[in-house]
JSON list of C-alpha atoms in Angstrom, two decimals:
[
{"chain": "A", "resi": 183, "resn": "VAL", "atom": "CA", "xyz": [-10.09, 16.25, -34.02]},
{"chain": "A", "resi": 184, "resn": "ALA", "atom": "CA", "xyz": [-8.12, 13.12, -33.22]},
{"chain": "A", "resi": 185, "resn": "SER", "atom": "CA", "xyz": [-4.89, 15.06, -32.84]},
{"chain": "A", "resi": 186, "resn": "LYS", "atom": "CA", "xyz": [-6.50, 17.23, -30.18]},
{"chain": "A", "resi": 187, "resn": "GLY", "atom": "CA", "xyz": [-7.51, 14.14, -28.24]},
{"chain": "A", "resi": 188, "resn": "PHE", "atom": "CA", "xyz": [-4.03, 12.69, -28.46]},
{"chain": "A", "resi": 189, "resn": "ASP", "atom": "CA", "xyz": [-2.53, 16.03, -27.31]},
{"chain": "A", "resi": 190, "resn": "TYR", "atom": "CA", "xyz": [-4.94, 16.02, -24.35]},
{"chain": "A", "resi": 191, "resn": "LEU", "atom": "CA", "xyz": [-4.02, 12.44, -23.37]},
{"chain": "A", "resi": 192, "resn": "ALA", "atom": "CA", "xyz": [-0.33, 13.15, -23.69]},
{"chain": "A", "resi": 193, "resn": "ALA", "atom": "CA", "xyz": [-0.63, 16.21, -21.44]},
{"chain": "A", "resi": 194, "resn": "ALA", "atom": "CA", "xyz": [-2.66, 14.21, -18.93]},
{"chain": "A", "resi": 195, "resn": "VAL", "atom": "CA", "xyz": [0.05, 11.59, -18.48]},
{"chain": "A", "resi": 196, "resn": "GLN", "atom": "CA", "xyz": [2.99, 14.03, -18.33]},
{"chain": "A", "resi": 197, "resn": "ASP", "atom": "CA", "xyz": [4.49, 14.88, -14.99]},
{"chain": "A", "resi": 198, "resn": "ASP", "atom": "CA", "xyz": [2.53, 17.77, -13.55]},
{"chain": "A", "resi": 199, "resn": "GLY", "atom": "CA", "xyz": [5.39, 18.97, -11.45]},
{"chain": "A", "resi": 200, "resn": "GLU", "atom": "CA", "xyz": [4.32, 17.11, -8.33]},
{"chain": "A", "resi": 201, "resn": "ASP", "atom": "CA", "xyz": [6.49, 14.46, -6.76]},
{"chain": "A", "resi": 202, "resn": "ARG", "atom": "CA", "xyz": [4.35, 11.46, -7.52]},
{"chain": "A", "resi": 203, "resn": "GLN", "atom": "CA", "xyz": [6.67, 8.59, -6.93]},
{"chain": "A", "resi": 204, "resn": "LEU", "atom": "CA", "xyz": [6.42, 5.44, -4.83]},
{"chain": "A", "resi": 205, "resn": "LYS", "atom": "CA", "xyz": [7.54, 6.52, -1.40]},
{"chain": "A", "resi": 206, "resn": "GLU", "atom": "CA", "xyz": [9.15, 4.24, 1.15]},
{"chain": "A", "resi": 207, "resn": "VAL", "atom": "CA", "xyz": [8.07, 3.97, 4.75]},
{"chain": "A", "resi": 208, "resn": "ALA", "atom": "CA", "xyz": [11.55, 4.77, 6.03]},
{"chain": "A", "resi": 209, "resn": "GLU", "atom": "CA", "xyz": [11.40, 8.22, 4.42]},
{"chain": "A", "resi": 210, "resn": "LEU", "atom": "CA", "xyz": [7.74, 8.88, 5.25]},
{"chain": "A", "resi": 211, "resn": "ALA", "atom": "CA", "xyz": [8.21, 8.11, 8.95]},
{"chain": "A", "resi": 212, "resn": "GLY", "atom": "CA", "xyz": [11.03, 10.59, 9.37]},
{"chain": "A", "resi": 213, "resn": "ASN", "atom": "CA", "xyz": [9.35, 12.91, 11.89]},
{"chain": "A", "resi": 214, "resn": "PRO", "atom": "CA", "xyz": [8.32, 10.90, 14.97]},
{"chain": "A", "resi": 215, "resn": "THR", "atom": "CA", "xyz": [7.52, 14.06, 16.97]},
{"chain": "A", "resi": 216, "resn": "GLU", "atom": "CA", "xyz": [4.98, 15.42, 14.45]},
{"chain": "A", "resi": 217, "resn": "GLN", "atom": "CA", "xyz": [1.70, 16.33, 16.16]},
{"chain": "A", "resi": 218, "resn": "ASN", "atom": "CA", "xyz": [-1.68, 15.13, 15.06]},
{"chain": "A", "resi": 219, "resn": "GLU", "atom": "CA", "xyz": [-5.16, 15.02, 16.63]},
{"chain": "A", "resi": 220, "resn": "PHE", "atom": "CA", "xyz": [-5.40, 11.24, 16.11]},
{"chain": "A", "resi": 221, "resn": "LEU", "atom": "CA", "xyz": [-7.01, 10.76, 19.51]},
{"chain": "A", "resi": 222, "resn": "LEU", "atom": "CA", "xyz": [-9.70, 13.27, 18.53]},
{"chain": "A", "resi": 223, "resn": "GLY", "atom": "CA", "xyz": [-10.60, 11.41, 15.34]},
{"chain": "A", "resi": 224, "resn": "ASN", "atom": "CA", "xyz": [-8.00, 12.37, 12.67]},
{"chain": "A", "resi": 225, "resn": "GLU", "atom": "CA", "xyz": [-6.58, 9.69, 10.46]},
{"chain": "A", "resi": 226, "resn": "PRO", "atom": "CA", "xyz": [-3.27, 8.30, 11.81]},
{"chain": "A", "resi": 227, "resn": "ILE", "atom": "CA", "xyz": [0.07, 9.62, 10.69]},
{"chain": "A", "resi": 228, "resn": "TRP", "atom": "CA", "xyz": [3.40, 7.83, 11.10]},
{"chain": "A", "resi": 229, "resn": "ALA", "atom": "CA", "xyz": [4.16, 9.73, 14.28]},
{"chain": "A", "resi": 230, "resn": "ASP", "atom": "CA", "xyz": [0.96, 8.46, 15.96]},
{"chain": "A", "resi": 231, "resn": "ILE", "atom": "CA", "xyz": [2.29, 4.89, 15.65]},
{"chain": "A", "resi": 232, "resn": "GLN", "atom": "CA", "xyz": [5.83, 5.80, 16.61]},
{"chain": "A", "resi": 233, "resn": "ALA", "atom": "CA", "xyz": [4.64, 7.77, 19.72]},
{"chain": "A", "resi": 234, "resn": "ASN", "atom": "CA", "xyz": [2.19, 4.99, 20.73]},
{"chain": "A", "resi": 235, "resn": "ARG", "atom": "CA", "xyz": [-0.88, 7.20, 20.35]},
{"chain": "A", "resi": 236, "resn": "ALA", "atom": "CA", "xyz": [-2.47, 4.33, 18.44]},
{"chain": "A", "resi": 237, "resn": "ILE", "atom": "CA", "xyz": [-2.72, 1.36, 20.76]},
{"chain": "A", "resi": 238, "resn": "GLU", "atom": "CA", "xyz": [-1.53, -2.04, 19.64]},
{"chain": "A", "resi": 239, "resn": "ARG", "atom": "CA", "xyz": [-4.37, -4.50, 19.37]},
{"chain": "A", "resi": 240, "resn": "GLU", "atom": "CA", "xyz": [-4.61, -8.28, 19.19]},
{"chain": "A", "resi": 241, "resn": "CYS", "atom": "CA", "xyz": [-5.32, -8.10, 15.43]},
{"chain": "A", "resi": 242, "resn": "ASP", "atom": "CA", "xyz": [-1.94, -6.26, 14.98]},
{"chain": "A", "resi": 243, "resn": "THR", "atom": "CA", "xyz": [-0.12, -9.29, 16.43]},
{"chain": "A", "resi": 244, "resn": "MET", "atom": "CA", "xyz": [-2.03, -11.62, 14.11]},
{"chain": "A", "resi": 245, "resn": "LEU", "atom": "CA", "xyz": [-1.21, -9.42, 11.14]},
{"chain": "A", "resi": 246, "resn": "TRP", "atom": "CA", "xyz": [2.44, -9.37, 12.08]},
{"chain": "A", "resi": 247, "resn": "ASP", "atom": "CA", "xyz": [2.45, -13.17, 12.35]},
{"chain": "A", "resi": 248, "resn": "ARG", "atom": "CA", "xyz": [1.00, -13.47, 8.85]},
{"chain": "A", "resi": 249, "resn": "VAL", "atom": "CA", "xyz": [3.40, -10.93, 7.38]},
{"chain": "A", "resi": 250, "resn": "SER", "atom": "CA", "xyz": [6.38, -12.59, 9.07]},
{"chain": "A", "resi": 251, "resn": "SER", "atom": "CA", "xyz": [5.33, -15.96, 7.75]},
{"chain": "A", "resi": 252, "resn": "ALA", "atom": "CA", "xyz": [4.90, -14.60, 4.22]},
{"chain": "A", "resi": 253, "resn": "MET", "atom": "CA", "xyz": [8.29, -12.91, 4.31]},
{"chain": "A", "resi": 254, "resn": "ALA", "atom": "CA", "xyz": [9.93, -16.20, 5.38]},
{"chain": "A", "resi": 255, "resn": "HIS", "atom": "CA", "xyz": [8.62, -18.07, 2.32]},
{"chain": "A", "resi": 256, "resn": "GLU", "atom": "CA", "xyz": [10.77, -18.02, -0.73]},
{"chain": "A", "resi": 257, "resn": "PRO", "atom": "CA", "xyz": [10.20, -17.27, -3.56]},
{"chain": "A", "resi": 258, "resn": "VAL", "atom": "CA", "xyz": [6.43, -16.59, -3.40]},
{"chain": "A", "resi": 259, "resn": "ARG", "atom": "CA", "xyz": [5.21, -14.11, -0.87]},
{"chain": "A", "resi": 260, "resn": "GLY", "atom": "CA", "xyz": [1.77, -13.11, -2.15]},
{"chain": "A", "resi": 261, "resn": "LEU", "atom": "CA", "xyz": [-1.08, -10.81, -1.12]},
{"chain": "A", "resi": 262, "resn": "ILE", "atom": "CA", "xyz": [-2.39, -10.15, 2.41]},
{"chain": "A", "resi": 263, "resn": "VAL", "atom": "CA", "xyz": [-5.63, -8.21, 2.64]},
{"chain": "A", "resi": 264, "resn": "LEU", "atom": "CA", "xyz": [-6.58, -6.34, 5.82]},
{"chain": "A", "resi": 265, "resn": "THR", "atom": "CA", "xyz": [-10.31, -5.52, 6.02]},
{"chain": "A", "resi": 266, "resn": "GLY", "atom": "CA", "xyz": [-12.57, -3.61, 8.36]},
{"chain": "A", "resi": 267, "resn": "THR", "atom": "CA", "xyz": [-15.22, -0.97, 8.45]},
{"chain": "A", "resi": 268, "resn": "ALA", "atom": "CA", "xyz": [-14.46, 2.74, 8.16]},
{"chain": "A", "resi": 269, "resn": "GLY", "atom": "CA", "xyz": [-12.58, 3.92, 11.22]},
{"chain": "A", "resi": 270, "resn": "SER", "atom": "CA", "xyz": [-11.82, 0.40, 12.49]},
{"chain": "A", "resi": 271, "resn": "GLY", "atom": "CA", "xyz": [-8.03, 0.83, 12.56]},
{"chain": "A", "resi": 272, "resn": "LYS", "atom": "CA", "xyz": [-6.95, -0.65, 9.24]},
{"chain": "A", "resi": 273, "resn": "SER", "atom": "CA", "xyz": [-4.58, 2.23, 8.49]},
{"chain": "A", "resi": 274, "resn": "ALA", "atom": "CA", "xyz": [-3.02, 2.18, 11.95]},
{"chain": "A", "resi": 275, "resn": "SER", "atom": "CA", "xyz": [-2.50, -1.62, 11.80]},
{"chain": "A", "resi": 276, "resn": "LEU", "atom": "CA", "xyz": [-1.01, -1.43, 8.33]},
{"chain": "A", "resi": 277, "resn": "MET", "atom": "CA", "xyz": [1.27, 1.47, 9.36]},
{"chain": "A", "resi": 278, "resn": "ARG", "atom": "CA", "xyz": [2.42, -0.43, 12.45]},
{"chain": "A", "resi": 279, "resn": "VAL", "atom": "CA", "xyz": [3.43, -3.57, 10.54]},
{"chain": "A", "resi": 280, "resn": "CYS", "atom": "CA", "xyz": [5.12, -1.46, 7.84]},
{"chain": "A", "resi": 281, "resn": "LEU", "atom": "CA", "xyz": [7.13, 0.46, 10.48]},
{"chain": "A", "resi": 282, "resn": "ARG", "atom": "CA", "xyz": [8.15, -2.82, 12.09]},
{"chain": "A", "resi": 283, "resn": "LEU", "atom": "CA", "xyz": [9.29, -4.19, 8.71]},
{"chain": "A", "resi": 284, "resn": "ALA", "atom": "CA", "xyz": [11.23, -1.03, 7.94]},
{"chain": "A", "resi": 285, "resn": "ALA", "atom": "CA", "xyz": [12.89, -1.14, 11.39]},
{"chain": "A", "resi": 286, "resn": "GLY", "atom": "CA", "xyz": [14.03, -4.66, 10.50]},
{"chain": "A", "resi": 287, "resn": "GLY", "atom": "CA", "xyz": [15.75, -3.44, 7.33]},
{"chain": "A", "resi": 288, "resn": "ILE", "atom": "CA", "xyz": [12.99, -4.41, 4.87]},
{"chain": "A", "resi": 289, "resn": "ARG", "atom": "CA", "xyz": [12.22, -1.84, 2.20]},
{"chain": "A", "resi": 290, "resn": "VAL", "atom": "CA", "xyz": [8.50, -1.05, 2.19]},
{"chain": "A", "resi": 291, "resn": "GLY", "atom": "CA", "xyz": [6.75, 1.01, -0.46]},
{"chain": "A", "resi": 292, "resn": "TRP", "atom": "CA", "xyz": [3.68, 2.97, 0.65]},
{"chain": "A", "resi": 293, "resn": "VAL", "atom": "CA", "xyz": [0.64, 4.04, -1.40]},
{"chain": "A", "resi": 294, "resn": "ASP", "atom": "CA", "xyz": [-2.38, 5.83, -0.07]},
{"chain": "A", "resi": 295, "resn": "ARG", "atom": "CA", "xyz": [-4.96, 8.34, -1.34]},
{"chain": "A", "resi": 296, "resn": "GLN", "atom": "CA", "xyz": [-2.50, 11.21, -0.88]},
{"chain": "A", "resi": 297, "resn": "SER", "atom": "CA", "xyz": [0.09, 9.42, -3.08]},
{"chain": "A", "resi": 298, "resn": "ASP", "atom": "CA", "xyz": [-2.16, 9.75, -6.12]},
{"chain": "A", "resi": 299, "resn": "LEU", "atom": "CA", "xyz": [-0.20, 7.08, -8.00]},
{"chain": "A", "resi": 300, "resn": "PRO", "atom": "CA", "xyz": [-1.78, 5.39, -10.97]},
{"chain": "A", "resi": 301, "resn": "PRO", "atom": "CA", "xyz": [-1.26, 1.63, -11.35]},
{"chain": "A", "resi": 302, "resn": "ARG", "atom": "CA", "xyz": [1.16, 2.13, -14.24]},
{"chain": "A", "resi": 303, "resn": "GLN", "atom": "CA", "xyz": [3.52, 4.12, -11.99]},
{"chain": "A", "resi": 304, "resn": "ILE", "atom": "CA", "xyz": [3.26, 1.52, -9.24]},
{"chain": "A", "resi": 305, "resn": "ARG", "atom": "CA", "xyz": [4.05, -1.27, -11.71]},
{"chain": "A", "resi": 306, "resn": "ALA", "atom": "CA", "xyz": [7.04, 0.69, -13.07]},
{"chain": "A", "resi": 307, "resn": "ALA", "atom": "CA", "xyz": [8.36, 1.33, -9.53]},
{"chain": "A", "resi": 308, "resn": "MET", "atom": "CA", "xyz": [7.95, -2.32, -8.54]},
{"chain": "A", "resi": 309, "resn": "ARG", "atom": "CA", "xyz": [9.79, -3.48, -11.72]},
{"chain": "A", "resi": 310, "resn": "SER", "atom": "CA", "xyz": [12.80, -1.26, -11.08]},
{"chain": "A", "resi": 311, "resn": "GLU", "atom": "CA", "xyz": [16.02, -2.67, -9.60]},
{"chain": "A", "resi": 312, "resn": "LEU", "atom": "CA", "xyz": [15.43, -0.51, -6.53]},
{"chain": "A", "resi": 313, "resn": "ALA", "atom": "CA", "xyz": [11.89, -1.85, -5.90]},
{"chain": "A", "resi": 314, "resn": "PRO", "atom": "CA", "xyz": [10.93, -2.44, -2.28]},
{"chain": "A", "resi": 315, "resn": "GLN", "atom": "CA", "xyz": [10.34, -6.01, -1.06]},
{"chain": "A", "resi": 316, "resn": "VAL", "atom": "CA", "xyz": [6.95, -5.07, 0.30]},
{"chain": "A", "resi": 317, "resn": "LEU", "atom": "CA", "xyz": [4.25, -2.83, -1.16]},
{"chain": "A", "resi": 318, "resn": "ALA", "atom": "CA", "xyz": [1.58, -1.49, 1.27]},
{"chain": "A", "resi": 319, "resn": "ILE", "atom": "CA", "xyz": [-1.60, 0.01, -0.19]},
{"chain": "A", "resi": 320, "resn": "ASP", "atom": "CA", "xyz": [-3.84, 1.80, 2.32]},
{"chain": "A", "resi": 321, "resn": "GLY", "atom": "CA", "xyz": [-7.32, 2.40, 0.98]},
{"chain": "A", "resi": 322, "resn": "ALA", "atom": "CA", "xyz": [-6.72, -0.04, -1.84]},
{"chain": "A", "resi": 323, "resn": "ASP", "atom": "CA", "xyz": [-10.38, 0.17, -2.86]},
{"chain": "A", "resi": 324, "resn": "MET", "atom": "CA", "xyz": [-9.52, 3.47, -4.58]},
{"chain": "A", "resi": 325, "resn": "TYR", "atom": "CA", "xyz": [-8.25, 1.37, -7.52]},
{"chain": "A", "resi": 326, "resn": "GLY", "atom": "CA", "xyz": [-11.56, -0.41, -8.05]},
{"chain": "A", "resi": 327, "resn": "GLN", "atom": "CA", "xyz": [-11.85, -3.63, -10.02]},
{"chain": "A", "resi": 328, "resn": "GLU", "atom": "CA", "xyz": [-8.68, -3.08, -11.99]},
{"chain": "A", "resi": 329, "resn": "MET", "atom": "CA", "xyz": [-6.60, -3.64, -8.80]},
{"chain": "A", "resi": 330, "resn": "ALA", "atom": "CA", "xyz": [-6.89, -7.46, -8.85]},
{"chain": "A", "resi": 331, "resn": "GLY", "atom": "CA", "xyz": [-5.18, -7.72, -12.23]},
{"chain": "A", "resi": 332, "resn": "TRP", "atom": "CA", "xyz": [-2.19, -5.52, -11.53]},
{"chain": "A", "resi": 333, "resn": "VAL", "atom": "CA", "xyz": [-1.69, -6.94, -8.03]},
{"chain": "A", "resi": 334, "resn": "ARG", "atom": "CA", "xyz": [-1.65, -10.44, -9.53]},
{"chain": "A", "resi": 335, "resn": "ASP", "atom": "CA", "xyz": [0.95, -9.25, -12.05]},
{"chain": "A", "resi": 336, "resn": "LEU", "atom": "CA", "xyz": [3.14, -7.72, -9.29]},
{"chain": "A", "resi": 337, "resn": "VAL", "atom": "CA", "xyz": [3.05, -10.86, -7.14]},
{"chain": "A", "resi": 338, "resn": "ARG", "atom": "CA", "xyz": [4.03, -13.01, -10.09]},
{"chain": "A", "resi": 339, "resn": "MET", "atom": "CA", "xyz": [7.12, -10.90, -10.83]},
{"chain": "A", "resi": 340, "resn": "ASP", "atom": "CA", "xyz": [10.58, -12.49, -10.42]},
{"chain": "A", "resi": 341, "resn": "SER", "atom": "CA", "xyz": [11.21, -10.37, -7.30]},
{"chain": "A", "resi": 342, "resn": "ARG", "atom": "CA", "xyz": [8.03, -11.80, -5.64]},
{"chain": "A", "resi": 343, "resn": "PRO", "atom": "CA", "xyz": [7.09, -8.83, -3.51]},
{"chain": "A", "resi": 344, "resn": "LEU", "atom": "CA", "xyz": [4.62, -9.13, -0.64]},
{"chain": "A", "resi": 345, "resn": "ILE", "atom": "CA", "xyz": [1.59, -6.89, -1.18]},
{"chain": "A", "resi": 346, "resn": "LEU", "atom": "CA", "xyz": [-0.31, -5.64, 1.84]},
{"chain": "A", "resi": 347, "resn": "ALA", "atom": "CA", "xyz": [-3.67, -4.10, 1.03]},
{"chain": "A", "resi": 348, "resn": "ALA", "atom": "CA", "xyz": [-6.09, -2.44, 3.44]},
{"chain": "A", "resi": 349, "resn": "VAL", "atom": "CA", "xyz": [-9.63, -2.41, 2.04]},
{"chain": "A", "resi": 350, "resn": "ARG", "atom": "CA", "xyz": [-13.02, -1.49, 3.54]},
{"chain": "A", "resi": 351, "resn": "SER", "atom": "CA", "xyz": [-14.87, -4.68, 4.21]},
{"chain": "A", "resi": 352, "resn": "GLY", "atom": "CA", "xyz": [-17.88, -3.57, 2.20]},
{"chain": "A", "resi": 353, "resn": "LYS", "atom": "CA", "xyz": [-15.75, -3.20, -0.94]},
{"chain": "A", "resi": 354, "resn": "VAL", "atom": "CA", "xyz": [-13.57, -6.31, -0.79]},
{"chain": "A", "resi": 355, "resn": "ASP", "atom": "CA", "xyz": [-15.85, -8.44, -2.99]},
{"chain": "A", "resi": 356, "resn": "ARG", "atom": "CA", "xyz": [-16.13, -5.69, -5.59]},
{"chain": "A", "resi": 357, "resn": "ILE", "atom": "CA", "xyz": [-12.37, -5.11, -6.08]},
{"chain": "A", "resi": 358, "resn": "LEU", "atom": "CA", "xyz": [-10.62, -8.39, -5.33]},
{"chain": "A", "resi": 359, "resn": "SER", "atom": "CA", "xyz": [-11.93, -10.92, -7.81]},
{"chain": "A", "resi": 360, "resn": "PRO", "atom": "CA", "xyz": [-11.46, -14.49, -6.48]},
{"chain": "A", "resi": 361, "resn": "ILE", "atom": "CA", "xyz": [-11.15, -15.69, -10.10]},
{"chain": "A", "resi": 362, "resn": "THR", "atom": "CA", "xyz": [-8.35, -13.25, -10.93]},
{"chain": "A", "resi": 363, "resn": "LEU", "atom": "CA", "xyz": [-6.54, -13.90, -7.66]},
{"chain": "A", "resi": 364, "resn": "SER", "atom": "CA", "xyz": [-7.23, -17.63, -7.37]},
{"chain": "A", "resi": 365, "resn": "ASP", "atom": "CA", "xyz": [-3.55, -18.66, -7.55]},
{"chain": "A", "resi": 366, "resn": "ILE", "atom": "CA", "xyz": [-2.22, -15.81, -5.41]}
]
């Protein structure tokens, strides 16, 4: 019986043929003319930001200032959490700052619900020699309470990446433990 369980677990962690790797913003934002019904309520895509269908707001400037400041500090960069209610523009703001970083030559990794990346794959990607300097996680609440621990571990790595996380405001307290992240 135990061998069947081990076989099942081994099959579950094997590559299922899908390309489930940490993607970078520079490659994801490769089609600035792509069409989307963003102005009719669809979630933003990279082309919406590139084509200025998503307006820039005051909070975008404040986010950029925070990110710029964090990128200027060596060696510790840390964690920046972007919160808001559903549909408030968290994704668009996060995408905008990521595009701006990528345009400035900064390598930015991107994780969202479509990425379907487990924390172990994110950790492995961020430990590699080719790891991006920034990791953006849109909809970070999908990782639940375990997120605080692995984000803390990533920020403490020698490479000191900056982690940007967009989280629904109603879920922040449940997933980002102040005790676990007290020194981040």
